């Protein structure tokens, strides 16, 4: 029996298609267009003849099947922007729509993609910038400000943000088991299995009692934009990508932020305390939340490594971007696991308690 080839949900517009789409929907004349990196969507950097800069974001066809979810993401970005968070805002089409569902053929039959035009935020990603511990404190603080601000978000459709089905939610770490075959032959597989096993026995039973709310869900080193300020420090000039916005545990936001901020940092063990101190200047963690943090950070590293490797088997052409975290993530996971929970927690919590935001 012939197997049906899997549908590639990623938009793969040419520069010409993206230009025509932008002109038709937004009525602007472009002087420059180029592609920006993305995990499984498509982003274009645009400059208009008036020298305005934008990002054209085309969501993959799978996520585009849930336009209500994208409406809530768009609402959250606008809500945060109005309250001083440097998030992108969406530019309406010539007919006043914040998003447009477009049927486009990218070479393997027409699929429907959600298209939005967003403001461009200047600066460089954390991954490209030599951030200080003071910068990391500010990033931790901003993550908590985002989540506490989102407590006031009102919409009849917030239930679309429930995270039960989301493979990237830290409540779904046991799903890693279903993808572990991609790590066959890799000594790291043993560590990942052990992390998942400990998570199941130590963290999973207490998730029902952890505080929950709307979280960004993906505060990583590619999604935080910074600009240089005085004394080698940086200011956060942008928070990108609200596609993993979900109702989930607040401590998950801290764990995701710590995991990704460690990735490219030359002193990864100094990251946790600074991020935690920043977060706790806004929202203090309970003992139960703190006790879960180590395995949650390791769980996100495991998700990143396993799902990155799995997606390379599906999308080999995007290998470089999908495996961005592979080398540093492997070293980090191995190091943290060898150090053990007590030693890592002692370092994080001591640093956080002694942290002074100069």
Short mmCIF file of C-alpha atoms in Angstrom, two decimals, residues 86-278:
data_model
loop_
_atom_site.label_atom_id
_atom_site.label_comp_id
_atom_site.label_asym_id
_atom_site.label_seq_id
_atom_site.Cartn_x
_atom_site.Cartn_y
_atom_site.Cartn_z
CA UNK A 86 7.40 46.65 23.91
CA UNK A 87 5.36 44.14 21.90
CA UNK A 88 4.62 44.37 18.19
CA UNK A 89 1.23 45.64 17.13
CA UNK A 90 -0.72 44.49 14.11
CA UNK A 91 -1.36 46.87 11.19
CA UNK A 92 -4.85 46.55 9.67
CA UNK A 93 -5.44 45.75 6.00
CA UNK A 94 -6.89 48.40 3.67
CA UNK A 95 -10.32 47.00 4.60
CA UNK A 96 -9.62 47.30 8.34
CA UNK A 97 -8.97 43.63 9.17
CA UNK A 98 -6.22 42.72 11.67
CA UNK A 99 -5.65 39.38 9.96
CA UNK A 100 -6.49 37.92 6.61
CA UNK A 101 -7.05 34.24 5.84
CA UNK A 102 -5.41 33.70 2.45
CA UNK A 103 -5.55 30.64 0.19
CA UNK A 104 -2.10 30.31 -1.36
CA UNK A 105 -0.40 27.61 -3.41
CA UNK A 106 3.23 27.24 -2.35
CA UNK A 107 3.86 24.45 -4.83
CA UNK A 108 1.96 21.55 -3.31
CA UNK A 109 -1.66 22.63 -3.63
CA UNK A 110 -3.55 25.53 -2.12
CA UNK A 111 -3.64 25.86 1.68
CA UNK A 112 -5.11 28.57 3.90
CA UNK A 113 -2.67 30.71 5.87
CA UNK A 114 -3.30 33.48 8.39
CA UNK A 115 -1.51 36.67 7.29
CA UNK A 116 -0.69 39.62 9.56
CA UNK A 117 1.45 42.73 9.12
CA UNK A 118 3.27 43.78 12.29
CA UNK A 119 5.35 46.73 13.36
CA UNK A 120 9.10 46.13 13.22
CA UNK A 121 10.99 46.42 16.51
CA UNK A 122 14.63 47.59 16.15
CA UNK A 123 17.54 45.95 17.94
CA UNK A 124 19.26 42.57 18.12
CA UNK A 125 18.13 39.31 19.66
CA UNK A 126 19.55 38.20 23.01
CA UNK A 127 21.20 35.33 21.09
CA UNK A 128 23.22 37.93 19.14
CA UNK A 129 24.01 40.17 22.13
CA UNK A 130 26.50 39.90 25.03
CA UNK A 131 23.88 40.33 27.77
CA UNK A 132 24.87 41.05 31.40
CA UNK A 133 23.32 39.58 34.56
CA UNK A 134 21.55 42.94 35.00
CA UNK A 135 20.01 42.49 31.55
CA UNK A 136 18.85 38.99 32.58
CA UNK A 137 17.29 40.44 35.73
CA UNK A 138 15.32 42.87 33.54
CA UNK A 139 14.23 40.04 31.22
CA UNK A 140 13.02 37.98 34.20
CA UNK A 141 11.17 41.02 35.53
CA UNK A 142 9.60 41.73 32.13
CA UNK A 143 8.37 38.12 31.85
CA UNK A 144 6.57 38.53 35.19
CA UNK A 145 5.20 41.95 34.19
CA UNK A 146 3.78 40.44 30.98
CA UNK A 147 2.05 37.64 32.87
CA UNK A 148 0.67 39.83 35.66
CA UNK A 149 -0.59 42.36 33.08
CA UNK A 150 -2.32 39.57 31.13
CA UNK A 151 -4.39 38.78 34.25
CA UNK A 152 -6.53 41.77 33.21
CA UNK A 153 -7.02 40.61 29.61
CA UNK A 154 -10.72 40.21 28.85
CA UNK A 155 -12.11 38.21 25.92
CA UNK A 156 -14.97 35.73 25.53
CA UNK A 157 -12.50 33.44 23.74
CA UNK A 158 -9.75 32.97 26.36
CA UNK A 159 -10.57 29.25 26.57
CA UNK A 160 -8.76 28.76 23.21
CA UNK A 161 -5.54 29.32 25.19
CA UNK A 162 -5.95 26.13 27.25
CA UNK A 163 -2.66 24.25 26.96
CA UNK A 164 -3.88 20.61 27.24
CA UNK A 165 -3.05 19.83 23.59
CA UNK A 166 0.11 21.94 23.25
CA UNK A 167 3.19 19.76 22.86
CA UNK A 168 5.45 22.63 24.02
CA UNK A 169 3.60 23.08 27.32
CA UNK A 170 5.73 22.00 30.27
CA UNK A 171 2.70 20.12 31.58
CA UNK A 172 3.13 17.81 28.57
CA UNK A 173 6.77 16.78 29.07
CA UNK A 174 5.77 13.05 29.10
CA UNK A 175 4.86 13.45 25.37
CA UNK A 176 8.63 13.47 24.73
CA UNK A 177 8.52 9.66 25.11
CA UNK A 178 6.57 9.42 21.82
CA UNK A 179 9.43 11.10 19.90
CA UNK A 180 12.45 9.62 21.66
CA UNK A 181 13.32 7.28 18.78
CA UNK A 182 14.91 10.28 17.02
CA UNK A 183 17.58 10.13 19.75
CA UNK A 184 18.39 6.43 19.14
CA UNK A 185 22.13 5.85 19.40
CA UNK A 186 22.69 9.19 21.15
CA UNK A 187 23.98 8.85 24.75
CA UNK A 188 21.80 11.87 25.62
CA UNK A 189 18.71 9.66 25.21
CA UNK A 190 19.45 8.08 28.59
CA UNK A 191 19.53 11.47 30.33
CA UNK A 192 16.30 12.59 28.63
CA UNK A 193 14.53 9.37 29.72
CA UNK A 194 15.70 9.94 33.29
CA UNK A 195 14.50 13.58 33.28
CA UNK A 196 11.06 12.55 31.99
CA UNK A 197 10.83 9.78 34.59
CA UNK A 198 11.67 12.15 37.45
CA UNK A 199 9.27 14.75 36.07
CA UNK A 200 6.44 12.18 36.07
CA UNK A 201 7.00 11.25 39.71
CA UNK A 202 8.02 14.60 41.22
CA UNK A 203 6.42 17.41 39.16
CA UNK A 204 3.37 15.98 37.34
CA UNK A 205 1.37 15.17 40.52
CA UNK A 206 1.63 18.74 41.80
CA UNK A 207 0.72 20.61 38.58
CA UNK A 208 -2.96 20.84 39.60
CA UNK A 209 -1.96 22.91 42.65
CA UNK A 210 0.44 25.33 40.88
CA UNK A 211 -0.76 28.89 40.13
CA UNK A 212 -1.95 29.36 36.56
CA UNK A 213 -2.77 32.20 34.21
CA UNK A 214 -2.04 33.42 30.68
CA UNK A 215 1.70 33.18 29.94
CA UNK A 216 3.76 34.15 26.89
CA UNK A 217 5.12 30.59 26.82
CA UNK A 218 8.21 31.20 24.69
CA UNK A 219 10.48 33.87 26.21
CA UNK A 220 13.59 32.67 24.40
CA UNK A 221 16.82 34.24 23.18
CA UNK A 222 15.38 34.70 19.67
CA UNK A 223 12.16 36.35 20.91
CA UNK A 224 13.65 39.08 23.10
CA UNK A 225 15.09 42.09 21.25
CA UNK A 226 17.57 44.37 23.01
CA UNK A 227 19.37 47.63 22.25
CA UNK A 228 22.64 48.77 23.89
CA UNK A 229 22.43 51.28 26.76
CA UNK A 230 25.12 52.52 29.20
CA UNK A 231 27.94 50.47 30.80
CA UNK A 232 27.66 47.51 28.44
CA UNK A 233 24.08 46.88 29.49
CA UNK A 234 21.00 46.59 27.26
CA UNK A 235 17.38 47.66 27.27
CA UNK A 236 14.65 45.31 26.13
CA UNK A 237 13.20 46.93 23.00
CA UNK A 238 10.97 44.09 21.87
CA UNK A 239 9.08 40.94 22.82
CA UNK A 240 8.22 38.80 19.78
CA UNK A 241 6.15 35.76 18.86
CA UNK A 242 2.99 35.26 20.89
CA UNK A 243 2.10 32.02 19.06
CA UNK A 244 2.59 29.93 22.25
CA UNK A 245 0.44 32.23 24.40
CA UNK A 246 -1.43 29.84 26.70
CA UNK A 247 -3.11 29.36 30.04
CA UNK A 248 -0.50 27.48 32.03
CA UNK A 249 1.55 27.52 35.25
CA UNK A 250 3.40 30.76 36.01
CA UNK A 251 6.51 28.85 37.09
CA UNK A 252 6.66 27.43 33.53
CA UNK A 253 7.36 30.96 32.26
CA UNK A 254 10.33 31.27 34.65
CA UNK A 255 11.65 27.83 33.64
CA UNK A 256 11.39 28.49 29.89
CA UNK A 257 13.10 31.88 30.29
CA UNK A 258 15.98 30.41 32.32
CA UNK A 259 16.42 27.46 29.94
CA UNK A 260 16.70 29.60 26.80
CA UNK A 261 18.70 32.46 28.35
CA UNK A 262 21.34 29.89 29.37
CA UNK A 263 21.67 28.55 25.82
CA UNK A 264 24.17 30.99 24.31
CA UNK A 265 25.40 32.53 27.55
CA UNK A 266 29.15 32.03 28.19
CA UNK A 267 28.39 31.66 31.95
CA UNK A 268 25.12 29.67 31.88
CA UNK A 269 25.10 28.90 35.62
CA UNK A 270 24.91 32.63 36.39
CA UNK A 271 21.67 33.00 34.43
CA UNK A 272 19.14 31.30 36.72
CA UNK A 273 19.64 33.50 39.78
CA UNK A 274 19.45 36.74 37.79
CA UNK A 275 16.27 35.75 35.90
CA UNK A 276 14.69 34.45 39.11
CA UNK A 277 15.53 37.64 41.04
CA UNK A 278 13.93 39.72 38.28
#
